[in-house]
Structure formats: structure tokens, C-alpha cells
Tab-separated table of N, CA, C and O in Angstrom:
chain	number	residue	atom	x	y	z
A	101	MET	N	-103.968	-12.415	4.998
A	101	MET	CA	-103.597	-12.891	6.312
A	101	MET	C	-104.458	-14.118	6.627
A	101	MET	O	-105.673	-14.059	6.490
A	102	PRO	N	-103.775	-15.201	7.065
A	102	PRO	CA	-104.566	-16.391	7.407
A	102	PRO	C	-105.518	-16.094	8.563
A	102	PRO	O	-105.204	-15.333	9.477
A	103	GLU	N	-106.686	-16.694	8.526
A	103	GLU	CA	-107.720	-16.349	9.510
A	103	GLU	C	-107.482	-16.938	10.900
A	103	GLU	O	-107.958	-16.400	11.880
A	104	ASN	N	-106.676	-18.042	11.038
A	104	ASN	CA	-106.484	-18.633	12.356
A	104	ASN	C	-105.113	-18.286	12.954
A	104	ASN	O	-104.674	-18.931	13.899
A	105	VAL	N	-104.420	-17.277	12.430
A	105	VAL	CA	-103.117	-16.864	12.939
A	105	VAL	C	-103.249	-15.445	13.484
A	105	VAL	O	-103.736	-14.553	12.800
A	106	SER	N	-102.776	-15.241	14.739
A	106	SER	CA	-102.905	-13.915	15.340
A	106	SER	C	-101.802	-12.979	14.828
A	106	SER	O	-100.819	-13.408	14.214
A	107	VAL	N	-101.981	-11.698	15.128
A	107	VAL	CA	-101.005	-10.691	14.715
A	107	VAL	C	-99.660	-10.935	15.416
A	107	VAL	O	-98.593	-10.777	14.814
A	108	LEU	N	-99.714	-11.356	16.674
A	108	LEU	CA	-98.472	-11.618	17.406
A	108	LEU	C	-97.695	-12.777	16.789
A	108	LEU	O	-96.465	-12.757	16.729
A	109	GLN	N	-98.409	-13.791	16.316
A	109	GLN	CA	-97.734	-14.920	15.673
A	109	GLN	C	-97.098	-14.493	14.351
A	109	GLN	O	-96.080	-15.031	13.948
A	110	LEU	N	-97.672	-13.556	13.678
A	110	LEU	CA	-97.087	-13.046	12.442
A	110	LEU	C	-95.887	-12.131	12.723
A	110	LEU	O	-94.938	-12.084	11.936
A	111	LEU	N	-95.944	-11.398	13.816
A	111	LEU	CA	-94.847	-10.483	14.146
A	111	LEU	C	-93.640	-11.202	14.746
A	111	LEU	O	-92.522	-10.686	14.691
A	112	GLY	N	-93.833	-12.395	15.302
A	112	GLY	CA	-92.736	-13.134	15.931
A	112	GLY	C	-91.558	-13.366	15.004
A	112	GLY	O	-90.428	-12.982	15.328
A	113	PRO	N	-91.743	-13.974	13.849
A	113	PRO	CA	-90.610	-14.183	12.934
A	113	PRO	C	-89.990	-12.876	12.444
A	113	PRO	O	-88.779	-12.799	12.237
A	114	VAL	N	-90.793	-11.850	12.286
A	114	VAL	CA	-90.259	-10.564	11.844
A	114	VAL	C	-89.347	-9.978	12.920
A	114	VAL	O	-88.247	-9.479	12.627
A	115	VAL	N	-89.770	-10.045	14.171
A	115	VAL	CA	-88.958	-9.530	15.275
A	115	VAL	C	-87.678	-10.338	15.415
A	115	VAL	O	-86.587	-9.783	15.618
A	116	LEU	N	-87.753	-11.657	15.288
A	116	LEU	CA	-86.557	-12.500	15.364
A	116	LEU	C	-85.587	-12.194	14.226
A	116	LEU	O	-84.373	-12.125	14.424
A	117	ALA	N	-86.100	-11.999	13.031
A	117	ALA	CA	-85.237	-11.674	11.893
A	117	ALA	C	-84.572	-10.316	12.097
A	117	ALA	O	-83.376	-10.143	11.819
A	118	LEU	N	-85.329	-9.348	12.594
A	118	LEU	CA	-84.766	-8.024	12.859
A	118	LEU	C	-83.686	-8.109	13.935
A	118	LEU	O	-82.610	-7.492	13.802
A	119	ALA	N	-83.906	-8.892	14.992
A	119	ALA	CA	-82.902	-9.056	16.049
A	119	ALA	C	-81.647	-9.723	15.486
A	119	ALA	O	-80.522	-9.349	15.829
A	120	ALA	N	-81.816	-10.710	14.596
A	120	ALA	CA	-80.653	-11.378	13.998
A	120	ALA	C	-79.854	-10.414	13.134
A	120	ALA	O	-78.616	-10.403	13.167
A	121	VAL	N	-80.536	-9.573	12.371
A	121	VAL	CA	-79.842	-8.587	11.530
A	121	VAL	C	-79.088	-7.589	12.393
A	121	VAL	O	-77.928	-7.261	12.112
A	122	LEU	N	-79.700	-7.107	13.450
A	122	LEU	CA	-79.022	-6.171	14.345
A	122	LEU	C	-77.820	-6.822	15.017
A	122	LEU	O	-76.764	-6.194	15.188
A	123	TRP	N	-77.946	-8.086	15.414
A	123	TRP	CA	-76.833	-8.805	16.047
A	123	TRP	C	-75.671	-8.944	15.069
A	123	TRP	O	-74.517	-8.722	15.434
A	124	VAL	N	-75.953	-9.301	13.822
A	124	VAL	CA	-74.893	-9.446	12.818
A	124	VAL	C	-74.231	-8.095	12.557
A	124	VAL	O	-73.001	-8.012	12.444
A	125	MET	N	-75.007	-7.035	12.476
A	125	MET	CA	-74.429	-5.703	12.259
A	125	MET	C	-73.523	-5.310	13.423
A	125	MET	O	-72.437	-4.761	13.222
A	126	GLY	N	-73.947	-5.594	14.644
A	126	GLY	CA	-73.111	-5.296	15.805
A	126	GLY	C	-71.835	-6.111	15.812
A	126	GLY	O	-70.756	-5.617	16.147
A	127	LEU	N	-71.936	-7.378	15.423
A	127	LEU	CA	-70.759	-8.235	15.365
A	127	LEU	C	-69.772	-7.744	14.304
A	127	LEU	O	-68.560	-7.694	14.542
A	128	VAL	N	-70.264	-7.357	13.152
A	128	VAL	CA	-69.396	-6.829	12.097
A	128	VAL	C	-68.720	-5.544	12.568
A	128	VAL	O	-67.518	-5.346	12.361
A	129	ARG	N	-69.459	-4.688	13.213
A	129	ARG	CA	-68.878	-3.436	13.716
A	129	ARG	C	-67.792	-3.702	14.753
A	129	ARG	O	-66.738	-3.079	14.746
A	130	LEU	N	-68.038	-4.678	15.636
A	130	LEU	CA	-67.061	-5.037	16.657
A	130	LEU	C	-65.788	-5.595	16.021
A	130	LEU	O	-64.675	-5.243	16.412
A	131	LEU	N	-65.951	-6.458	15.027
A	131	LEU	CA	-64.786	-7.042	14.365
A	131	LEU	C	-64.003	-5.989	13.575
A	131	LEU	O	-62.778	-6.024	13.539
A	132	ARG	N	-64.689	-5.060	12.953
A	132	ARG	CA	-63.994	-4.000	12.216
A	132	ARG	C	-63.255	-3.059	13.157
A	132	ARG	O	-62.193	-2.552	12.824
A	133	ARG	N	-63.832	-2.818	14.325
A	133	ARG	CA	-63.187	-1.914	15.281
A	133	ARG	C	-61.881	-2.527	15.788
A	133	ARG	O	-60.914	-1.829	16.016
A	134	ASN	N	-61.830	-3.837	15.954
A	134	ASN	CA	-60.635	-4.501	16.459
A	134	ASN	C	-59.667	-4.898	15.358
A	134	ASN	O	-58.627	-5.460	15.640
A	135	ARG	N	-59.979	-4.640	14.126
A	135	ARG	CA	-59.140	-5.048	13.003
A	135	ARG	C	-57.745	-4.421	13.028
A	135	ARG	O	-56.768	-5.132	12.824
A	136	PRO	N	-57.551	-3.118	13.270
A	136	PRO	CA	-56.186	-2.559	13.300
A	136	PRO	C	-55.316	-3.202	14.376
A	136	PRO	O	-54.126	-3.395	14.183
A	137	GLU	N	-55.890	-3.587	15.497
A	137	GLU	CA	-55.115	-4.244	16.542
A	137	GLU	C	-54.648	-5.623	16.095
A	137	GLU	O	-53.577	-6.072	16.463
A	138	ALA	N	-55.442	-6.289	15.280
A	138	ALA	CA	-55.087	-7.636	14.832
A	138	ALA	C	-53.858	-7.604	13.933
A	138	ALA	O	-53.045	-8.516	13.967
A	139	THR	N	-53.688	-6.549	13.149
A	139	THR	CA	-52.514	-6.478	12.283
A	139	THR	C	-51.327	-5.855	13.002
A	139	THR	O	-50.196	-6.104	12.619
A	140	SER	N	-51.551	-5.073	14.035
A	140	SER	CA	-50.429	-4.419	14.718
A	140	SER	C	-49.594	-5.410	15.518
A	140	SER	O	-48.413	-5.205	15.708
A	141	TRP	N	-50.185	-6.517	15.992
A	141	TRP	CA	-49.396	-7.473	16.781
A	141	TRP	C	-48.379	-8.182	15.916
A	141	TRP	O	-47.362	-8.644	16.402
A	142	GLN	N	-48.609	-8.275	14.603
A	142	GLN	CA	-47.649	-8.938	13.737
A	142	GLN	C	-46.381	-8.114	13.601
A	142	GLN	O	-45.297	-8.655	13.464
A	143	ALA	N	-46.497	-6.806	13.645
A	143	ALA	CA	-45.335	-5.942	13.519
A	143	ALA	C	-44.597	-5.814	14.849
A	143	ALA	O	-43.405	-5.551	14.873
A	144	ASP	N	-45.292	-6.008	15.952
A	144	ASP	CA	-44.699	-5.858	17.273
A	144	ASP	C	-44.191	-7.210	17.765
A	144	ASP	O	-44.972	-8.141	17.912
A	145	PRO	N	-42.895	-7.343	18.049
A	145	PRO	CA	-42.399	-8.645	18.489
A	145	PRO	C	-42.903	-9.041	19.877
A	145	PRO	O	-42.935	-10.214	20.212
A	146	MET	N	-43.289	-8.092	20.700
A	146	MET	CA	-43.791	-8.396	22.040
A	146	MET	C	-45.310	-8.518	21.979
A	146	MET	O	-45.995	-7.614	21.558
A	147	LEU	N	-45.816	-9.633	22.380
A	147	LEU	CA	-47.255	-9.813	22.439
A	147	LEU	C	-47.757	-9.321	23.785
A	147	LEU	O	-47.236	-9.718	24.824
A	148	PRO	N	-48.762	-8.474	23.801
A	148	PRO	CA	-49.211	-7.900	25.069
A	148	PRO	C	-49.836	-8.926	26.008
A	148	PRO	O	-49.846	-8.730	27.212
A	149	GLY	N	-50.337	-10.032	25.500
A	149	GLY	CA	-50.981	-11.020	26.355
A	149	GLY	C	-50.018	-11.967	27.036
A	149	GLY	O	-50.404	-12.710	27.924
A	150	LEU	N	-48.754	-11.959	26.626
A	150	LEU	CA	-47.773	-12.864	27.217
A	150	LEU	C	-46.950	-12.148	28.273
A	150	LEU	O	-46.638	-10.975	28.129
A	151	PRO	N	-46.540	-12.838	29.323
A	151	PRO	CA	-45.694	-12.201	30.330
A	151	PRO	C	-44.315	-11.895	29.753
A	151	PRO	O	-43.869	-12.522	28.794
A	152	HIS	N	-43.642	-10.947	30.345
A	152	HIS	CA	-42.317	-10.560	29.902
A	152	HIS	C	-41.342	-11.721	30.080
A	152	HIS	O	-41.310	-12.354	31.126
A	153	GLN	N	-40.572	-11.989	29.045
A	153	GLN	CA	-39.622	-13.094	29.079
A	153	GLN	C	-38.239	-12.581	29.456
A	153	GLN	O	-37.855	-11.475	29.090
A	154	ARG	N	-37.498	-13.429	30.163
A	154	ARG	CA	-36.127	-13.077	30.512
A	154	ARG	C	-35.255	-13.073	29.268
A	154	ARG	O	-35.398	-13.924	28.409
A	155	GLN	N	-34.315	-12.138	29.197
A	155	GLN	CA	-33.418	-12.070	28.049
A	155	GLN	C	-32.166	-12.919	28.267
A	155	GLN	O	-31.471	-13.235	27.326
A	156	THR	N	-31.859	-13.233	29.498
A	156	THR	CA	-30.665	-14.007	29.780
A	156	THR	C	-31.059	-15.358	30.338
A	156	THR	O	-32.136	-15.544	30.893
A	157	ALA	N	-30.159	-16.295	30.195
A	157	ALA	CA	-30.407	-17.639	30.717
A	157	ALA	C	-30.201	-17.638	32.235
A	157	ALA	O	-29.468	-16.804	32.774
A	158	PRO	N	-30.850	-18.552	32.928
A	158	PRO	CA	-30.625	-18.621	34.370
A	158	PRO	C	-29.189	-19.062	34.655
A	158	PRO	O	-28.511	-19.645	33.807
A	159	ALA	N	-28.738	-18.768	35.845
A	159	ALA	CA	-27.375	-19.127	36.234
A	159	ALA	C	-27.221	-20.648	36.219
A	159	ALA	O	-28.132	-21.385	36.596
A	160	LEU	N	-26.070	-21.107	35.751
A	160	LEU	CA	-25.811	-22.539	35.715
A	160	LEU	C	-25.556	-23.054	37.125
A	160	LEU	O	-24.916	-22.382	37.932
A	161	GLU	N	-26.065	-24.227	37.389
A	161	GLU	CA	-25.855	-24.833	38.692
A	161	GLU	C	-24.949	-26.045	38.528
A	161	GLU	O	-25.002	-26.730	37.508
A	162	ALA	N	-24.125	-26.277	39.500
A	162	ALA	CA	-23.235	-27.427	39.469
A	162	ALA	C	-23.308	-28.133	40.814
A	162	ALA	O	-23.443	-27.503	41.864
A	163	VAL	N	-23.243	-29.451	40.754
A	163	VAL	CA	-23.247	-30.262	41.965
A	163	VAL	C	-21.978	-31.086	41.965
A	163	VAL	O	-21.652	-31.732	40.970
A	164	GLU	N	-21.277	-31.039	43.048
A	164	GLU	CA	-20.033	-31.814	43.169
A	164	GLU	C	-20.386	-33.263	43.480
A	164	GLU	O	-21.149	-33.546	44.406
A	165	LEU	N	-19.858	-34.185	42.667
A	165	LEU	CA	-20.128	-35.606	42.872
A	165	LEU	C	-19.076	-36.218	43.788
A	165	LEU	O	-17.911	-35.828	43.765
A	166	THR	N	-19.522	-37.190	44.545
A	166	THR	CA	-18.574	-37.941	45.375
A	166	THR	C	-17.783	-38.878	44.467
A	166	THR	O	-18.211	-39.159	43.330
A	167	PRO	N	-16.647	-39.367	44.907
A	167	PRO	CA	-15.882	-40.313	44.082
A	167	PRO	C	-16.696	-41.553	43.688
A	167	PRO	O	-16.586	-42.034	42.558
A	168	ALA	N	-17.533	-42.051	44.580
A	168	ALA	CA	-18.359	-43.218	44.248
A	168	ALA	C	-19.361	-42.874	43.150
A	168	ALA	O	-19.610	-43.678	42.242
A	169	GLU	N	-19.943	-41.681	43.216
A	169	GLU	CA	-20.894	-41.261	42.189
A	169	GLU	C	-20.189	-41.082	40.848
A	169	GLU	O	-20.738	-41.434	39.800
A	170	ARG	N	-18.974	-40.514	40.862
A	170	ARG	CA	-18.203	-40.360	39.625
A	170	ARG	C	-17.898	-41.718	39.001
A	170	ARG	O	-18.017	-41.893	37.793
A	171	ASP	N	-17.506	-42.685	39.837
A	171	ASP	CA	-17.220	-44.024	39.329
A	171	ASP	C	-18.474	-44.673	38.743
A	171	ASP	O	-18.427	-45.296	37.677
A	172	ALA	N	-19.596	-44.503	39.422
A	172	ALA	CA	-20.851	-45.075	38.927
A	172	ALA	C	-21.247	-44.434	37.603
A	172	ALA	O	-21.688	-45.111	36.666
A	173	PHE	N	-21.060	-43.120	37.494
A	173	PHE	CA	-21.382	-42.420	36.258
A	173	PHE	C	-20.461	-42.876	35.124
A	173	PHE	O	-20.912	-43.104	33.996
A	174	ALA	N	-19.171	-43.016	35.421
A	174	ALA	CA	-18.224	-43.477	34.397
A	174	ALA	C	-18.587	-44.893	33.938
A	174	ALA	O	-18.528	-45.204	32.736
A	175	GLY	N	-18.996	-45.759	34.861
A	175	GLY	CA	-19.430	-47.106	34.489
A	175	GLY	C	-20.668	-47.076	33.607
A	175	GLY	O	-20.777	-47.834	32.641
A	176	LEU	N	-21.596	-46.193	33.924
A	176	LEU	CA	-22.806	-46.061	33.125
A	176	LEU	C	-22.471	-45.594	31.714
A	176	LEU	O	-22.996	-46.118	30.728
A	177	VAL	N	-21.570	-44.613	31.605
A	177	VAL	CA	-21.171	-44.116	30.292
A	177	VAL	C	-20.503	-45.230	29.490
A	177	VAL	O	-20.755	-45.393	28.293
A	178	ARG	N	-19.654	-46.026	30.145
A	178	ARG	CA	-19.009	-47.149	29.443
A	178	ARG	C	-20.044	-48.156	28.951
A	178	ARG	O	-19.975	-48.634	27.827
A	179	ARG	N	-21.017	-48.483	29.813
A	179	ARG	CA	-22.057	-49.446	29.416
A	179	ARG	C	-22.877	-48.926	28.256
A	179	ARG	O	-23.206	-49.664	27.320
A	180	LEU	N	-23.221	-47.656	28.288
A	180	LEU	CA	-23.986	-47.089	27.190
A	180	LEU	C	-23.160	-47.051	25.908
A	180	LEU	O	-23.675	-47.276	24.814
A	181	GLY	N	-21.868	-46.742	26.044
A	181	GLY	CA	-20.990	-46.736	24.885
A	181	GLY	C	-20.839	-48.130	24.299
A	181	GLY	O	-20.829	-48.313	23.073
A	182	ASP	N	-20.741	-49.152	25.161
A	182	ASP	CA	-20.637	-50.534	24.690
A	182	ASP	C	-21.930	-50.957	23.994
A	182	ASP	O	-21.898	-51.659	22.976
A	183	ALA	N	-23.067	-50.551	24.525
A	183	ALA	CA	-24.355	-50.915	23.919
A	183	ALA	C	-24.490	-50.266	22.538
A	183	ALA	O	-25.041	-50.847	21.615
A	184	ARG	N	-23.975	-49.077	22.393
A	184	ARG	CA	-24.044	-48.386	21.109
A	184	ARG	C	-23.134	-49.056	20.083
A	184	ARG	O	-23.446	-49.120	18.904
A	185	ASP	N	-21.984	-49.563	20.539
A	185	ASP	CA	-21.034	-50.230	19.652
A	185	ASP	C	-21.499	-51.636	19.295
A	185	ASP	O	-20.917	-52.273	18.429
A	186	GLY	N	-22.495	-52.155	19.996
A	186	GLY	CA	-23.018	-53.482	19.701
A	186	GLY	C	-22.385	-54.585	20.533
A	186	GLY	O	-22.436	-55.742	20.173
A	187	HIS	N	-21.780	-54.275	21.649
A	187	HIS	CA	-21.136	-55.306	22.503
A	187	HIS	C	-22.084	-55.770	23.556
A	187	HIS	O	-22.863	-55.247	24.130
């Protein structure tokens, strides 16, 4: 034992190493305990962390256009069609 090093200074690294080993053992135990759950979600199509999804689509909505809006829309479609044809 070095003469200018106290017993507490020698025990410090030993205590830290022991704490690190215990922490790793606890982490491994925690991961092993949750392992069956990690594989069970692959077989289950519903994920428990996600909210329930609707099975049907929402109702379709329709808006009645005025004659002026219909004419404007038809003009827009013609312009887009002409641009696509290269005119």
C-alpha cells in the first residue's frame, strides 16, 4: 500500500466499480424481464401505445358550387390541360 494514500482513497475506485457492476446487472435483469413483451407486439397487430384507429372512412362531404364557381373551375381545368399539352 502506498504510504501517502489513505484507505478511503483506495476504497473509492472499488466502491465505484462495484456500483457499476450492480447497475449493469440490474439493467440486464430489467431488459430480460421486458423481453417477452418486445416479441409479443410483433404478433399483435394492435399496438398498445397507439390510440384506437377508425375502421371506416369519414363521411364524404360535398359543397355545391355556384355557376360562376363552376365556370371558373372549368376554365382552370382547361388552362391546366392546355399547359400539359404544351400550348
